[in-house]
CSV table of C-alpha atoms in Angstrom, one decimal:
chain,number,residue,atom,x,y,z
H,30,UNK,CA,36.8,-150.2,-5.9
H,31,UNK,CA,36.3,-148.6,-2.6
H,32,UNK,CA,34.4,-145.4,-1.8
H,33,UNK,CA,34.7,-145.1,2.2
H,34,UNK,CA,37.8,-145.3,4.4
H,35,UNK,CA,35.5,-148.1,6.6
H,36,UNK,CA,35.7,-150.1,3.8
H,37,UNK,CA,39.4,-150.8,4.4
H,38,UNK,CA,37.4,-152.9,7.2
H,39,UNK,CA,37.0,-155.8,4.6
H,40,UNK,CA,40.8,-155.9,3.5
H,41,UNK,CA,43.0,-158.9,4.7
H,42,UNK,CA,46.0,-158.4,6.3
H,43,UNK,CA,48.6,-158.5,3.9
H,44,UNK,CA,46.1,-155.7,1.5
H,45,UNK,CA,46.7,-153.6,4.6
H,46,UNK,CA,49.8,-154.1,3.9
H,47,UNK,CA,50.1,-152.7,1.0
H,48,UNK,CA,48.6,-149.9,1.5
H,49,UNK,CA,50.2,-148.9,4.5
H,50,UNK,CA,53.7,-149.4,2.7
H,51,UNK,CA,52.4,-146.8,0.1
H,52,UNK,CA,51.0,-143.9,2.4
H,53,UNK,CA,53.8,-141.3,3.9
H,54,UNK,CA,53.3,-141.6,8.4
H,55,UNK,CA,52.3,-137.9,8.4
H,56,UNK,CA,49.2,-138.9,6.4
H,57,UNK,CA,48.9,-142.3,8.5
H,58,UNK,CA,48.9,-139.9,11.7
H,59,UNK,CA,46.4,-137.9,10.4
H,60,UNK,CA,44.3,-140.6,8.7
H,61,UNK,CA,44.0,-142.3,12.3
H,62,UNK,CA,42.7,-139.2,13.9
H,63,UNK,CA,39.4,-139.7,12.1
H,64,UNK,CA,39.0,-143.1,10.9
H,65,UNK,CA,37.3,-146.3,12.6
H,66,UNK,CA,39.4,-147.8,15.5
H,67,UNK,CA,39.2,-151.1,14.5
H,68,UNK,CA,41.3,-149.6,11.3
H,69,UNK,CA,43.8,-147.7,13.3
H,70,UNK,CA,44.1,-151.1,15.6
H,71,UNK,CA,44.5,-153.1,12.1
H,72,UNK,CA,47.1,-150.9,10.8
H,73,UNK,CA,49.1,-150.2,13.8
H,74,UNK,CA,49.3,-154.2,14.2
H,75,UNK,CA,51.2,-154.6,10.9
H,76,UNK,CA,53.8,-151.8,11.5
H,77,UNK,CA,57.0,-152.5,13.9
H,78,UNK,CA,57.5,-151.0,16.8
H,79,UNK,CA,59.7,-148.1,15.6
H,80,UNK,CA,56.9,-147.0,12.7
H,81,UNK,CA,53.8,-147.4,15.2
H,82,UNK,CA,56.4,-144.9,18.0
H,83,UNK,CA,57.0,-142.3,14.8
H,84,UNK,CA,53.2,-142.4,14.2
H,85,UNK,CA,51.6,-141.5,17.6
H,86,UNK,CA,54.0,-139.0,17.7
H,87,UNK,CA,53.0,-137.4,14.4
H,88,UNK,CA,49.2,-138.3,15.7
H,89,UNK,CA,50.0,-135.4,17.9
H,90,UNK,CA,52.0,-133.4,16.5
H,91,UNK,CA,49.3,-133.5,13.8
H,92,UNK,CA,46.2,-133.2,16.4
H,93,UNK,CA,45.3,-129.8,15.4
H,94,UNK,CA,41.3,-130.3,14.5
H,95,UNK,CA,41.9,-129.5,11.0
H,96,UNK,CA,38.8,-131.4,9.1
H,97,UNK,CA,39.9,-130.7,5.5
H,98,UNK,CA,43.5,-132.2,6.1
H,99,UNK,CA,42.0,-135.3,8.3
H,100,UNK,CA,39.8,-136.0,5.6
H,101,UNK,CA,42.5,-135.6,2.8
H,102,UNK,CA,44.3,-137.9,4.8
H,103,UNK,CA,41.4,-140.5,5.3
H,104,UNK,CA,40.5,-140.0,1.2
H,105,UNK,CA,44.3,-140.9,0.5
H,106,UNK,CA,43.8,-144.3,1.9
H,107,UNK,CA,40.5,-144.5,-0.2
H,108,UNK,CA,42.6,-143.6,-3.5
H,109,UNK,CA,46.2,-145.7,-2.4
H,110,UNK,CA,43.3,-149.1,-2.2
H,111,UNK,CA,41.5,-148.2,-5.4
H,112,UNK,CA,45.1,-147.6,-6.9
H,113,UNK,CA,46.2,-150.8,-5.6
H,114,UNK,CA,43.4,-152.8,-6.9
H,115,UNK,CA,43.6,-151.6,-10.3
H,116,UNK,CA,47.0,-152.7,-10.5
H,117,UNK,CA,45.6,-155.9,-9.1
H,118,UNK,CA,48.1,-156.2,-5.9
H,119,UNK,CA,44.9,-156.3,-4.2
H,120,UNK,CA,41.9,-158.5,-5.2
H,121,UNK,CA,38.1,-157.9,-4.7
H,122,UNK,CA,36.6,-161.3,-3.3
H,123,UNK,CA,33.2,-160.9,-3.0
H,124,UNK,CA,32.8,-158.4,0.3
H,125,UNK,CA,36.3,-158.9,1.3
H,126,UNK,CA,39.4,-157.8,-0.5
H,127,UNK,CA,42.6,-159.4,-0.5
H,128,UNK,CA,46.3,-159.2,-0.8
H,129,UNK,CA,47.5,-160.7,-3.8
H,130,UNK,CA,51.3,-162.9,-2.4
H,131,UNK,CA,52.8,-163.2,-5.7
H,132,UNK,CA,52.6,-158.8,-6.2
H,133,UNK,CA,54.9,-158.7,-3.4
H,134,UNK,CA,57.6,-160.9,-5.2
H,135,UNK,CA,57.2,-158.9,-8.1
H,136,UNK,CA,57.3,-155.6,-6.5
H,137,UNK,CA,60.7,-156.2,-4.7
């Protein structure tokens, strides 16, 4: 389990993934107003170009200062990982957490 956003640091690619398939782009836009920007650069590198257009222009839309929504945003990413792992899509290996491939087959 995770407890800060930063930790999403230590998540391969494809457990990026699957979080950022779960969390809406409003909460994305918000989420990368506040977080690290080595996240925001992981995360927009996985979405196509059409998602990453819709989410700078929710970034701001949403660019409004408000600290309690930011941070509901950043803690939903928290809670989507620790949802994920639990279901065991997304594996803990040692610091680093990965993607598990065969969750995807099952998931479609």
């Amino acid at each position: 389990m995770i407890e800060k956003v930063n930790q999403l640091l230590f998540f391969d690619n494809l457990a990026l993934y699957y979080v950022l398939r779960e969390i809406p782009p409003v909460v994305l836009a918000r989420a990368f107003l506040t977080v690290d920007s080595r996240l925001s650069g992981s995360l927009l590198g996985l979405m196509d170009p059409e998602q990453r257009t819709m989410v700078h222009a929710l970034m701001i839309k949403e660019n409004d200062e408000d600290t309690e929504k930011n941070d509901q945003s950043a803690h939903a990413l928290i809670d989507m990982a620790n949802e994920l792992i639990k279901k065991g899509i997304i594996r803990k290996e040692g610091p680093h957490f990965r993607g598990v491939q065969a969750a995807e087959e099952s998931q479609g």
